[in-house]
Amino acid sequence: MANGPVGVGIIGAGNISDQYLKHLTKFPDLRVLAIGDLLEDRAKAQADAYDVPHAGGIDLVLEHPDIDIVVNITIPAAHVEVSEAIIDNGKHVWSEKPIGVDRESSLGLLEKADAAGLRVGVAPDTVLGPGVQTAKRAIARGDIGRPLFAQTSFQWQGPELFHPNPGFLYARGGGPLLDMGPYYVSALIHFFGPVASVAALGLKATESRRVLTGPQTGDEFPVEIPSTVSVLMEFEEGGQAQSLYSFDSPLFRHGVVEITGTEGTLVIPDPNTFGGSIRITRPLLEAVVPPAPIVQEVVDVPQEGVMVGRGLGVLDMARSIRENRPHVATGRFGYHVLDTLLSIEESVESHAFTPVTSTIDDVGALAADFDPFAATL
Ligand SMILES: NC(=O)c1ccc[n+]([C@@H]2O[C@H](COP(=O)([O-])OP(=O)(O)OC[C@H]3O[C@@H](n4cnc5c(N)ncnc54)[C@H](O)[C@@H]3O)[C@@H](O)[C@H]2O)c1
């Protein structure tokens, strides 16, 4: 790679591409050079909106000589195929989550990238944001004592409330587990380390649902996966978590992540955002005798780092490649998350605790002074 900004291409100009384009086009260390999509008009419209010089089909991106990293924001079922094409063309990959929809092809991708000396990075990069990274530092320095367990909740009525093409979110590779689980499981792995085993129950409220917005409003589509999943997790280095993932709940209660240690309960911002309020509730040190009110000490943990949005992981990967150090959101991390989620699905089927066979040696962290808007390359 030459000096100066790293050339970036994008494949997939759908719903989430705005969030990527908004940020990737603002980082001085990156230059977005081309956008491709199966639907070329979609790519062209996004290129016009964000002043990206080239747009068209995916070959345009794959073959562009000045692009070093390609961001794959296609649908989950296409992730591995598109990521492999990127590697085959000698470029590094940043893939939206999940890395793939099955273990075999996802591992194959990682092996192909290793053999070619190319990197794979996998979303979510929300967990690289100031929210999760500040909480991670607080836990590591002992702010809540020894971490014991976590509770997370993601429950609402489902993504057809906003998404004009929600079918893929109820197909294999989607569902509340595969679609939203990556945010919660990735945050938990940052706090507790790799997952050892899982147990889960799941259900489907209905066999089909309807599109609620956009040109296909009213169209029916099948529900192929459990639309509600309750999970227990055990971590290799100790610690437990219980999590709810549901697209069936009229009560919206999402973004809940609470980590309890021997000296406090830490509440972090929604792991599908980059930051927010981080607070620790301290234990009561004396008995509370009724009718005395329960008054608990709650302390704020000041959030460290610059708030940005999607694209942060691509930037960390670009800088890491140039500086010859590991990036944080690695393909192996993304694979361990997928392996955990598939083990949860298998536990739903078997009604048994299921070991998670993959692991990761080292979960990286983003430095508190990481400045996305500095020109460093
Ligand atoms: N929509 C969100 O809020 C959101 C948030 C975070 C992450 N994501 C993730 O981003 C990814 C994309 O989601 P989306 O909501 O933008 O989906 P989308 O359906 O709106 O867009 C996907 C785009 O990819 C294109 N595409 C599909 N297969 C392709 C292929 N083989 N080659 C080239 N282009 C192809 C489609 O034509 C479409 O334009 C998914 O992995 C999703 O999990 C979405």
PDB file of C-alpha atoms and ligand atoms in Angstrom, residues 11-20 36-40 42-43 57-58 72-79 81-82 95-98 123 162-166 168-169 173 178-180 183 272 310, ligand 1:
ATOM      1  CA  ILE A  11     -20.261  -3.309  -2.632  1.00  0.00           C
ATOM      2  CA  GLY A  12     -23.918  -3.048  -1.630  1.00  0.00           C
ATOM      3  CA  ALA A  13     -25.756   0.279  -1.912  1.00  0.00           C
ATOM      4  CA  GLY A  14     -28.816  -0.604   0.193  1.00  0.00           C
ATOM      5  CA  ASN A  15     -30.377   0.618   3.407  1.00  0.00           C
ATOM      6  CA  ILE A  16     -27.258   0.792   5.605  1.00  0.00           C
ATOM      7  CA  SER A  17     -24.934   2.206   2.935  1.00  0.00           C
ATOM      8  CA  ASP A  18     -25.879   5.788   3.916  1.00  0.00           C
ATOM      9  CA  GLN A  19     -24.423   5.317   7.374  1.00  0.00           C
ATOM     10  CA  TYR A  20     -21.160   3.962   5.974  1.00  0.00           C
ATOM     11  CA  GLY A  36     -20.991  -1.281  -6.862  1.00  0.00           C
ATOM     12  CA  ASP A  37     -24.286  -3.152  -6.574  1.00  0.00           C
ATOM     13  CA  LEU A  38     -26.185  -5.807  -8.488  1.00  0.00           C
ATOM     14  CA  LEU A  39     -28.633  -2.943  -8.992  1.00  0.00           C
ATOM     15  CA  GLU A  40     -26.305  -0.479 -10.703  1.00  0.00           C
ATOM     16  CA  ARG A  42     -28.747   2.124  -6.747  1.00  0.00           C
ATOM     17  CA  ALA A  43     -24.953   2.353  -6.695  1.00  0.00           C
ATOM     18  CA  GLY A  57     -21.519  -3.184 -11.069  1.00  0.00           C
ATOM     19  CA  ILE A  58     -19.351  -5.053  -8.622  1.00  0.00           C
ATOM     20  CA  ASN A  72     -19.102  -5.667   1.744  1.00  0.00           C
ATOM     21  CA  ILE A  73     -22.558  -4.460   2.759  1.00  0.00           C
ATOM     22  CA  THR A  74     -24.608  -6.932   0.793  1.00  0.00           C
ATOM     23  CA  ILE A  75     -27.189  -9.206   2.424  1.00  0.00           C
ATOM     24  CA  PRO A  76     -25.932 -11.974   4.792  1.00  0.00           C
ATOM     25  CA  ALA A  77     -26.553 -14.818   2.314  1.00  0.00           C
ATOM     26  CA  ALA A  78     -24.168 -13.116  -0.162  1.00  0.00           C
ATOM     27  CA  HIS A  79     -21.468 -12.122   2.342  1.00  0.00           C
ATOM     28  CA  GLU A  81     -19.356 -15.136  -1.930  1.00  0.00           C
ATOM     29  CA  VAL A  82     -18.739 -11.394  -2.259  1.00  0.00           C
ATOM     30  CA  SER A  95     -17.764  -7.388   5.886  1.00  0.00           C
ATOM     31  CA  GLU A  96     -21.046  -6.443   7.463  1.00  0.00           C
ATOM     32  CA  LYS A  97     -22.219  -8.958  10.044  1.00  0.00           C
ATOM     33  CA  PRO A  98     -22.547 -11.848  10.158  1.00  0.00           C
ATOM     34  CA  ALA A 123     -18.918  -5.659  11.780  1.00  0.00           C
ATOM     35  CA  PHE A 162     -38.701   0.415   9.139  1.00  0.00           C
ATOM     36  CA  HIS A 163     -37.118  -1.846   6.500  1.00  0.00           C
ATOM     37  CA  PRO A 164     -38.639  -1.840   2.970  1.00  0.00           C
ATOM     38  CA  ASN A 165     -37.121  -5.314   2.179  1.00  0.00           C
ATOM     39  CA  PRO A 166     -37.422  -7.149   5.516  1.00  0.00           C
ATOM     40  CA  PHE A 168     -33.885 -11.405   4.531  1.00  0.00           C
ATOM     41  CA  LEU A 169     -34.185 -10.478   8.202  1.00  0.00           C
ATOM     42  CA  GLY A 173     -28.785 -15.787   8.467  1.00  0.00           C
ATOM     43  CA  LEU A 178     -28.243 -13.561  13.684  1.00  0.00           C
ATOM     44  CA  ASP A 179     -29.231  -9.967  12.879  1.00  0.00           C
ATOM     45  CA  MET A 180     -29.056  -8.364  16.340  1.00  0.00           C
ATOM     46  CA  TYR A 183     -24.042  -6.486  18.719  1.00  0.00           C
ATOM     47  CA  ASN A 272     -25.984  -1.056  18.346  1.00  0.00           C
ATOM     48  CA  ARG A 310     -20.294   2.974  11.046  1.00  0.00           C
TER      49      ARG A 310
HETATM   50  N1  LIG B   1     -30.358  -1.855   7.603  1.00  0.00           N
HETATM   51  C1  LIG B   1     -29.781  -1.724   8.767  1.00  0.00           C
HETATM   52  O1  LIG B   1     -30.251  -1.002   9.657  1.00  0.00           O
HETATM   53  C2  LIG B   1     -28.479  -2.448   9.055  1.00  0.00           C
HETATM   54  C3  LIG B   1     -27.786  -2.054  10.192  1.00  0.00           C
HETATM   55  C4  LIG B   1     -26.557  -2.647  10.458  1.00  0.00           C
HETATM   56  C5  LIG B   1     -26.073  -3.612   9.627  1.00  0.00           C
HETATM   57  N2  LIG B   1     -26.774  -4.014   8.540  1.00  0.00           N
HETATM   58  C6  LIG B   1     -26.223  -5.097   7.713  1.00  0.00           C
HETATM   59  O2  LIG B   1     -25.831  -4.542   6.473  1.00  0.00           O
HETATM   60  C7  LIG B   1     -26.037  -5.510   5.443  1.00  0.00           C
HETATM   61  C8  LIG B   1     -26.921  -4.915   4.366  1.00  0.00           C
HETATM   62  O3  LIG B   1     -28.161  -4.581   4.961  1.00  0.00           O
HETATM   63  P1  LIG B   1     -29.139  -3.527   4.261  1.00  0.00           P
HETATM   64  O4  LIG B   1     -30.184  -3.258   5.257  1.00  0.00           O
HETATM   65  O5  LIG B   1     -28.366  -2.385   3.691  1.00  0.00           O
HETATM   66  O6  LIG B   1     -29.728  -4.477   3.096  1.00  0.00           O
HETATM   67  P2  LIG B   1     -30.453  -4.006   1.742  1.00  0.00           P
HETATM   68  O7  LIG B   1     -31.234  -5.171   1.271  1.00  0.00           O
HETATM   69  O8  LIG B   1     -31.134  -2.703   1.955  1.00  0.00           O
HETATM   70  O9  LIG B   1     -29.206  -3.745   0.759  1.00  0.00           O
HETATM   71  C9  LIG B   1     -28.340  -4.749   0.312  1.00  0.00           C
HETATM   72  C10 LIG B   1     -27.784  -4.350  -1.050  1.00  0.00           C
HETATM   73  O10 LIG B   1     -26.863  -5.347  -1.471  1.00  0.00           O
HETATM   74  C11 LIG B   1     -27.097  -5.624  -2.839  1.00  0.00           C
HETATM   75  N3  LIG B   1     -26.638  -6.992  -3.090  1.00  0.00           N
HETATM   76  C12 LIG B   1     -27.178  -8.142  -2.628  1.00  0.00           C
HETATM   77  N4  LIG B   1     -26.451  -9.197  -3.054  1.00  0.00           N
HETATM   78  C13 LIG B   1     -25.438  -8.691  -3.788  1.00  0.00           C
HETATM   79  C14 LIG B   1     -24.357  -9.261  -4.493  1.00  0.00           C
HETATM   80  N5  LIG B   1     -24.175 -10.579  -4.521  1.00  0.00           N
HETATM   81  N6  LIG B   1     -23.497  -8.441  -5.133  1.00  0.00           N
HETATM   82  C15 LIG B   1     -23.661  -7.109  -5.100  1.00  0.00           C
HETATM   83  N7  LIG B   1     -24.688  -6.490  -4.451  1.00  0.00           N
HETATM   84  C16 LIG B   1     -25.554  -7.284  -3.815  1.00  0.00           C
HETATM   85  C17 LIG B   1     -28.594  -5.450  -3.044  1.00  0.00           C
HETATM   86  O11 LIG B   1     -28.900  -5.192  -4.410  1.00  0.00           O
HETATM   87  C18 LIG B   1     -28.865  -4.248  -2.137  1.00  0.00           C
HETATM   88  O12 LIG B   1     -28.741  -3.009  -2.817  1.00  0.00           O
HETATM   89  C19 LIG B   1     -26.610  -6.755   6.112  1.00  0.00           C
HETATM   90  O13 LIG B   1     -25.569  -7.652   6.397  1.00  0.00           O
HETATM   91  C20 LIG B   1     -27.188  -6.217   7.412  1.00  0.00           C
HETATM   92  O14 LIG B   1     -27.134  -7.187   8.440  1.00  0.00           O
HETATM   93  C21 LIG B   1     -27.965  -3.436   8.215  1.00  0.00           C
END
